[in-house]
Coordinates of C-alpha atoms and ligand atoms in Angstrom, one line a residue:
M262 CA -44.1 26.6 -27.9
W263 CA -44.2 25.2 -24.4
C264 CA -45.8 25.6 -21.1
L265 CA -44.3 24.9 -17.7
L266 CA -45.8 21.9 -15.8
A267 CA -45.4 21.8 -12.1
L268 CA -44.5 18.3 -10.9
G269 CA -45.6 17.1 -7.5
Q270 CA -43.7 15.1 -4.8
R271 CA -44.8 11.6 -3.9
N272 CA -45.3 10.3 -0.4
S273 CA -42.9 7.9 1.0
T274 CA -45.3 6.0 3.3
N275 CA -49.0 5.2 3.1
D276 CA -51.7 6.3 5.5
R277 CA -51.0 3.5 8.0
G278 CA -47.5 5.0 8.3
T279 CA -45.9 1.8 7.1
L280 CA -45.5 0.4 3.6
S281 CA -44.6 -3.0 2.4
R282 CA -44.4 -4.2 -1.1
Y283 CA -43.9 -7.5 -2.8
N284 CA -41.4 -8.3 -5.5
G285 CA -41.9 -11.9 -6.5
L286 CA -42.1 -13.7 -3.2
V287 CA -39.9 -11.5 -1.1
R288 CA -41.0 -8.5 0.9
T289 CA -39.1 -5.5 2.1
A290 CA -40.6 -3.7 5.1
V291 CA -40.5 0.1 5.4
L292 CA -40.9 1.4 8.9
P293 CA -41.0 5.0 10.3
A294 CA -37.7 5.2 12.2
D295 CA -38.9 5.1 15.8
E296 CA -37.1 3.4 18.7
A297 CA -38.7 0.0 18.0
A298 CA -37.8 0.1 14.3
I299 CA -34.2 1.2 15.0
E300 CA -33.9 -1.7 17.5
R301 CA -35.2 -4.1 14.9
A302 CA -32.9 -2.7 12.3
A303 CA -29.9 -3.1 14.6
R304 CA -30.8 -6.8 15.2
I305 CA -30.9 -7.3 11.4
I306 CA -27.4 -5.7 11.0
R307 CA -26.0 -7.8 13.9
A308 CA -27.4 -10.9 12.2
G309 CA -25.7 -10.1 8.9
G310 CA -28.7 -8.6 7.1
L311 CA -29.2 -5.4 5.0
V312 CA -31.0 -2.2 6.2
A313 CA -31.5 1.0 4.3
F314 CA -31.4 4.1 6.5
P315 CA -31.3 7.9 6.1
T316 CA -28.1 9.9 6.5
E317 CA -27.7 13.6 6.1
T318 CA -26.4 13.0 2.5
V319 CA -28.6 10.3 0.9
Y320 CA -30.1 7.0 2.1
G321 CA -27.4 4.3 2.7
L322 CA -27.6 0.6 2.4
G323 CA -26.0 -0.8 5.5
A324 CA -24.4 -4.0 6.7
D325 CA -21.9 -4.9 9.4
A326 CA -18.7 -3.6 7.8
L327 CA -16.6 -6.3 9.6
N328 CA -18.7 -9.2 8.4
E329 CA -17.5 -10.3 5.0
S330 CA -20.6 -12.3 4.0
A331 CA -22.9 -9.4 5.1
V332 CA -20.9 -6.9 3.1
R333 CA -21.1 -9.2 0.0
K334 CA -24.9 -9.0 0.1
I335 CA -24.6 -5.2 -0.4
F336 CA -22.8 -5.7 -3.7
I337 CA -25.3 -8.3 -4.8
A338 CA -28.4 -6.3 -3.9
K339 CA -27.1 -3.2 -5.6
E340 CA -25.5 -5.0 -8.6
R341 CA -22.4 -3.1 -7.7
P342 CA -19.0 -4.3 -9.0
F343 CA -17.0 -6.0 -6.3
D344 CA -14.0 -3.7 -6.8
D345 CA -16.0 -0.5 -6.0
P346 CA -15.1 0.1 -2.3
L347 CA -17.7 1.0 0.3
I348 CA -17.7 3.8 2.9
V349 CA -17.7 2.6 6.5
H350 CA -19.8 4.7 8.9
I351 CA -19.0 5.1 12.6
A352 CA -20.8 6.6 15.5
H353 CA -17.9 7.3 17.9
I354 CA -14.4 8.6 17.2
Q355 CA -13.0 5.6 19.1
Q356 CA -14.2 3.3 16.2
L357 CA -11.8 5.0 13.8
A358 CA -8.7 3.2 15.3
L359 CA -10.5 -0.1 14.7
L360 CA -10.6 0.6 11.0
A361 CA -7.7 2.8 10.1
R362 CA -3.9 3.1 10.7
H363 CA -1.6 6.1 10.6
I364 CA -4.0 8.6 12.1
S365 CA -2.0 11.8 12.0
Q366 CA -2.7 15.2 13.5
R367 CA -4.1 16.3 10.1
V368 CA -6.8 13.6 10.5
W369 CA -7.7 14.9 14.0
D370 CA -7.9 18.4 12.7
L371 CA -10.3 17.3 10.0
T372 CA -12.5 15.2 12.3
E373 CA -12.7 17.9 14.9
R374 CA -13.9 20.4 12.3
F375 CA -16.1 18.3 10.0
W376 CA -17.3 15.2 12.0
P377 CA -20.0 14.3 12.4
G378 CA -20.8 15.4 8.8
P379 CA -20.5 14.7 5.1
L380 CA -16.7 14.2 4.9
T381 CA -15.3 10.7 4.1
L382 CA -11.6 10.1 4.9
V383 CA -9.5 7.5 3.0
L384 CA -6.8 6.1 5.2
P385 CA -4.6 2.9 5.4
K386 CA -6.8 0.1 6.6
T387 CA -6.3 -2.3 9.6
D388 CA -6.5 -6.1 9.2
R389 CA -9.9 -6.0 10.9
V390 CA -11.5 -4.6 7.8
P391 CA -12.3 -7.4 5.2
S392 CA -10.9 -6.6 1.8
T393 CA -14.4 -7.2 0.4
T394 CA -15.5 -3.9 2.2
T395 CA -12.6 -2.0 0.6
G396 CA -13.0 -3.5 -2.9
G397 CA -9.6 -5.2 -2.5
L398 CA -7.8 -1.9 -1.6
D399 CA -5.5 -1.6 1.3
T400 CA -7.1 1.7 2.3
V401 CA -10.5 2.2 4.0
A402 CA -13.0 5.1 3.5
V403 CA -14.5 6.2 6.9
R404 CA -17.2 8.8 7.8
M405 CA -19.1 9.7 10.9
P406 CA -22.6 10.9 9.8
S407 CA -24.4 13.7 11.5
H408 CA -27.9 12.3 11.0
L409 CA -29.1 11.2 14.5
L410 CA -30.9 8.1 13.2
A411 CA -27.9 6.9 11.4
R412 CA -25.7 7.3 14.4
K413 CA -28.3 5.6 16.7
L414 CA -28.4 2.7 14.3
I415 CA -24.6 2.3 14.3
E416 CA -24.5 2.6 18.1
R417 CA -27.3 0.0 18.6
S418 CA -25.7 -2.4 16.1
G419 CA -22.5 -2.3 18.0
C420 CA -20.4 -2.3 14.8
P421 CA -19.2 0.0 12.1
I422 CA -21.7 0.0 9.2
A423 CA -20.6 -0.2 5.6
A424 CA -23.1 1.8 3.6
P425 CA -23.0 2.9 0.0
S426 CA -26.0 4.7 -1.4
A427 CA -29.2 2.6 -1.3
N428 CA -29.8 2.6 -5.0
R429 CA -29.2 0.1 -7.8
F430 CA -25.8 0.7 -9.2
G431 CA -25.6 3.5 -11.7
R432 CA -29.1 5.0 -10.8
P433 CA -29.7 8.4 -9.2
S434 CA -29.0 8.2 -5.4
P435 CA -32.1 7.8 -3.1
T436 CA -33.1 10.8 -1.0
T437 CA -36.4 9.3 0.3
A438 CA -37.4 5.8 1.5
Q439 CA -39.7 5.6 -1.6
H440 CA -36.6 6.0 -3.9
V441 CA -35.0 3.1 -2.0
L442 CA -38.0 0.9 -2.6
E443 CA -38.1 1.8 -6.3
D444 CA -34.6 0.2 -6.7
L445 CA -34.2 -2.4 -3.9
D446 CA -37.7 -3.7 -3.0
G447 CA -37.5 -7.4 -2.3
R448 CA -33.7 -7.4 -2.2
I449 CA -33.1 -6.0 1.3
D450 CA -34.5 -6.7 4.8
L451 CA -35.8 -3.3 5.9
V452 CA -36.0 0.4 5.1
L453 CA -36.0 2.9 8.0
D454 CA -38.0 5.9 6.8
G455 CA -36.6 9.1 8.3
G456 CA -38.1 11.4 5.7
P457 CA -36.1 13.2 2.9
T458 CA -32.4 13.6 3.4
P459 CA -31.3 17.2 4.2
I460 CA -28.2 17.5 2.0
G461 CA -29.2 15.4 -1.0
V462 CA -25.7 14.7 -2.5
E463 CA -23.1 12.3 -1.2
S464 CA -20.2 13.0 1.1
T465 CA -16.9 14.5 -0.1
V466 CA -14.3 11.7 -0.4
L467 CA -10.8 12.9 0.7
D468 CA -7.8 10.7 0.2
L469 CA -5.3 11.4 3.0
T470 CA -2.8 8.7 1.8
Q471 CA -1.3 11.2 -0.5
D472 CA 0.3 14.6 0.0
P473 CA -1.3 17.1 -0.7
P474 CA -4.6 15.4 0.1
M475 CA -6.8 14.7 -2.9
I476 CA -10.6 15.1 -3.3
L477 CA -11.7 11.9 -5.0
R478 CA -15.4 12.9 -5.1
P479 CA -16.7 16.5 -4.4
G480 CA -19.6 16.5 -2.0
G481 CA -21.3 18.0 1.1
V482 CA -18.0 19.5 2.4
T483 CA -16.7 22.0 -0.1
L484 CA -13.1 22.4 -1.4
E485 CA -13.0 25.9 0.0
A486 CA -13.8 24.6 3.5
L487 CA -11.1 21.9 3.3
Q488 CA -8.5 24.4 2.1
E489 CA -9.1 26.4 5.3
I490 CA -7.9 23.5 7.3
L491 CA -5.4 21.8 5.0
G492 CA -4.0 24.6 2.8
E493 CA -3.3 22.8 -0.4
V494 CA -5.9 20.3 -1.6
R495 CA -6.0 18.7 -5.0
L496 CA -9.1 17.7 -7.0
L497 CA -9.0 14.4 -8.8
S498 CA -8.5 15.0 -12.5
S499 CA -11.5 14.0 -14.6
S500 CA -9.1 12.0 -16.9
A501 CA -10.6 8.5 -17.0
S502 CA -7.3 6.7 -16.2
E503 CA -6.4 8.9 -13.2
A504 CA -9.9 8.6 -11.8
A505 CA -10.0 4.8 -12.3
K506 CA -6.7 4.4 -10.5
R507 CA -7.5 6.5 -7.5
S508 CA -11.2 5.9 -7.0
P509 CA -12.6 2.8 -8.6
G510 CA -16.2 4.0 -8.2
T511 CA -15.6 6.8 -10.7
R512 CA -15.2 4.5 -13.7
W513 CA -18.8 4.0 -14.6
R514 CA -21.8 6.1 -15.6
H515 CA -23.4 7.1 -12.3
Y516 CA -26.5 8.8 -10.9
A517 CA -28.1 8.3 -14.3
P518 CA -31.8 8.5 -15.0
Q519 CA -33.3 6.2 -17.7
A520 CA -33.6 9.1 -20.1
Q521 CA -30.6 10.5 -21.9
L522 CA -29.2 13.5 -20.0
L523 CA -27.9 16.6 -21.7
L524 CA -26.0 19.2 -19.7
V525 CA -26.5 22.6 -21.4
E526 CA -25.4 26.2 -20.8
S527 CA -28.2 28.7 -20.2
A528 CA -27.6 30.5 -23.5
K529 CA -28.2 27.4 -25.6
L530 CA -31.0 25.8 -23.5
E531 CA -34.0 27.2 -25.3
Q532 CA -32.7 26.4 -28.8
I533 CA -31.8 22.8 -27.8
V534 CA -35.1 22.1 -26.2
R535 CA -36.9 23.5 -29.3
E536 CA -34.8 21.2 -31.6
L537 CA -35.5 18.2 -29.5
L538 CA -39.3 18.9 -29.5
E539 CA -39.2 19.4 -33.3
D540 CA -37.5 15.9 -33.5
G541 CA -40.6 14.5 -31.8
K542 CA -38.8 13.8 -28.5
R543 CA -40.5 13.9 -25.1
V544 CA -38.4 16.3 -23.2
G545 CA -37.8 17.0 -19.5
V546 CA -36.1 20.2 -18.5
M547 CA -34.4 21.2 -15.2
V548 CA -34.1 24.9 -15.4
R549 CA -32.8 27.5 -13.0
Q550 CA -32.1 30.9 -14.6
S551 CA -33.4 30.6 -18.1
H552 CA -36.9 31.5 -19.1
L553 CA -38.7 29.1 -21.4
P554 CA -41.5 30.7 -23.4
C555 CA -44.8 29.7 -22.0
S556 CA -47.6 28.2 -24.2
P557 CA -50.5 25.7 -23.9
P558 CA -49.8 22.6 -21.7
S559 CA -48.0 19.8 -23.4
S560 CA -47.7 16.1 -22.7
V561 CA -44.3 16.1 -24.3
L562 CA -42.6 18.7 -22.2
S563 CA -42.1 18.6 -18.4
V564 CA -40.2 21.4 -16.7
I565 CA -38.9 21.4 -13.1
H566 CA -37.8 24.7 -11.8
M567 CA -34.7 24.1 -9.8
P568 CA -33.8 26.5 -6.9
L569 CA -31.2 29.2 -7.3
D570 CA -29.8 28.4 -3.9
L571 CA -27.2 25.6 -4.3
S572 CA -28.0 23.8 -1.0
E573 CA -31.7 23.7 -2.0
Y574 CA -30.7 22.6 -5.5
A575 CA -28.5 19.7 -4.1
R576 CA -31.5 18.6 -1.9
R577 CA -33.8 18.4 -5.0
L578 CA -31.3 17.1 -7.6
F579 CA -31.8 13.3 -7.5
A580 CA -35.5 13.5 -6.8
A581 CA -35.9 15.7 -9.9
L582 CA -34.1 13.2 -12.1
R583 CA -36.3 10.4 -10.8
E584 CA -39.5 12.5 -11.2
L585 CA -38.7 13.2 -14.9
D586 CA -38.0 9.5 -15.5
A587 CA -41.4 8.8 -14.0
H588 CA -42.8 11.1 -16.7
R589 CA -41.2 8.8 -19.3
V590 CA -39.3 11.6 -21.1
D591 CA -36.7 10.6 -23.7
V592 CA -34.2 13.3 -22.9
I593 CA -33.6 15.4 -19.8
V594 CA -32.0 18.8 -20.5
V595 CA -30.3 20.3 -17.5
E596 CA -29.1 23.8 -17.2
T597 CA -25.5 23.9 -15.9
V598 CA -24.8 25.4 -12.4
E599 CA -21.8 27.5 -11.3
E600 CA -18.8 25.4 -10.1
R601 CA -18.2 26.9 -6.7
G602 CA -19.1 25.5 -3.3
L603 CA -21.7 22.8 -3.5
G604 CA -22.0 23.6 -7.3
R605 CA -18.9 21.4 -7.8
A606 CA -20.6 18.3 -6.3
I607 CA -23.8 19.1 -8.3
M608 CA -21.9 19.4 -11.6
D609 CA -19.9 16.2 -10.8
R610 CA -23.1 14.2 -10.4
L611 CA -24.6 15.7 -13.5
R612 CA -21.5 15.1 -15.6
K613 CA -21.4 11.5 -14.5
A614 CA -25.1 11.1 -15.2
A615 CA -24.6 12.5 -18.7
Q616 CA -21.5 10.4 -19.3
D617 CA -21.2 8.8 -22.8
E618 CA -24.1 11.0 -23.9
K619 CA -23.9 13.9 -26.3
S620 CA -22.7 17.1 -24.5
H621 CA -23.7 20.6 -25.4
Q622 CA -21.3 22.4 -23.0
Ligands
LIG803 P1 -21.0 5.3 -2.5 O1 -20.7 4.2 -1.5 O2 -21.9 4.9 -3.6 O3 -21.3 6.6 -1.9 O4 -19.5 5.5 -3.2 C1 -18.4 5.6 -2.4 C2 -17.3 6.2 -3.2 O5 -16.1 6.3 -2.3 C3 -16.9 5.5 -4.4 O6 -16.7 6.4 -5.5 C4 -15.6 4.8 -4.1 O7 -14.8 4.6 -5.2 C5 -15.0 5.8 -3.0 N1 -14.2 5.0 -2.1 C6 -14.6 4.2 -1.1 N2 -13.5 3.6 -0.5 C7 -12.4 4.1 -1.1 C8 -11.0 3.9 -1.0 N3 -10.6 3.0 0.0 N4 -10.2 4.5 -1.8 C9 -10.7 5.3 -2.8 N5 -12.0 5.6 -3.0 C10 -12.9 5.0 -2.2
LIG804 MG1 -23.4 5.6 -4.8

């Protein structure tokens, strides 16, 4: 028998408004993203350094996308395989032609409707883009973020910014400055703290080098919204070989908490949690619809009530996984969500986080 525990949020900055930590001898500064901090961040980017900054999706780890040695530092800081390509962020539509070739009417229709916003377009790359940025591919992934801080930083830096999520490779993506520090403290030059990110899951990656276009990663812009503009749109098959060929980043377990993650339908949730507890496991649960029976407080069961609204759910998703890890649970049991709209992106992240683990679907 279990009782529901409410888990609190942690602050991302201390009472002086800034936060710095030491990891060995190196220090990563965290600054509230005011004008002076953005200027300092832009100087770091221009000098070939690394800055984490908020976008509307998650925090990104940015470097000058056209500077090969700067981009290399991203892979090293994140421990990301060098063949997993980065998304390049721009502030003005004019920057697109610097990066991509074959910009068709279809591209303009999409950018007019969805940029700035959480849609990444994969297009043939120009010679200006180092192959390190694109993981050796001859295509480049480009996006114009809607977050004002992100666009200001790109503008002030005077270059497109390559920015994958600012986490260690394979971990849940960071939606606060504190999450960035948890993973990258001491490995990067600066974190711009702009508060929690409003969408909470990454951008939709759409490959326009094939016809019909293919969604390589579901995200902030839904399949339904893309179909309105493009008509037919394919979704990358979850078959491992197809995914690896089209989108190298999908090959590995991703977004994963330290605990084992089980994705479970509502009907089976209660029974599975009960069995795990009987096995002596410390269990974390992310529940939406199901009711778990309430009983005396327990140090072995932590429950997070996830919102019914899918946008709210997406915003909380990665923070909830990190929170349960902080409670040192052995297993996180997550109730499945419906696969429509943003639910596709949520289930994609949860499946990848559960990869190679026992599935109860
Ligand atoms: P992240 O940077 O962590 O948000 O991940 C970026 C995602 O975009 C990864 O899954 C990459 O595989 C994918 N991606 C980036 N560039 C390309 C590209 N040129 N072709 C196909 N997928 C790409
Ligand atoms: Mg990522």
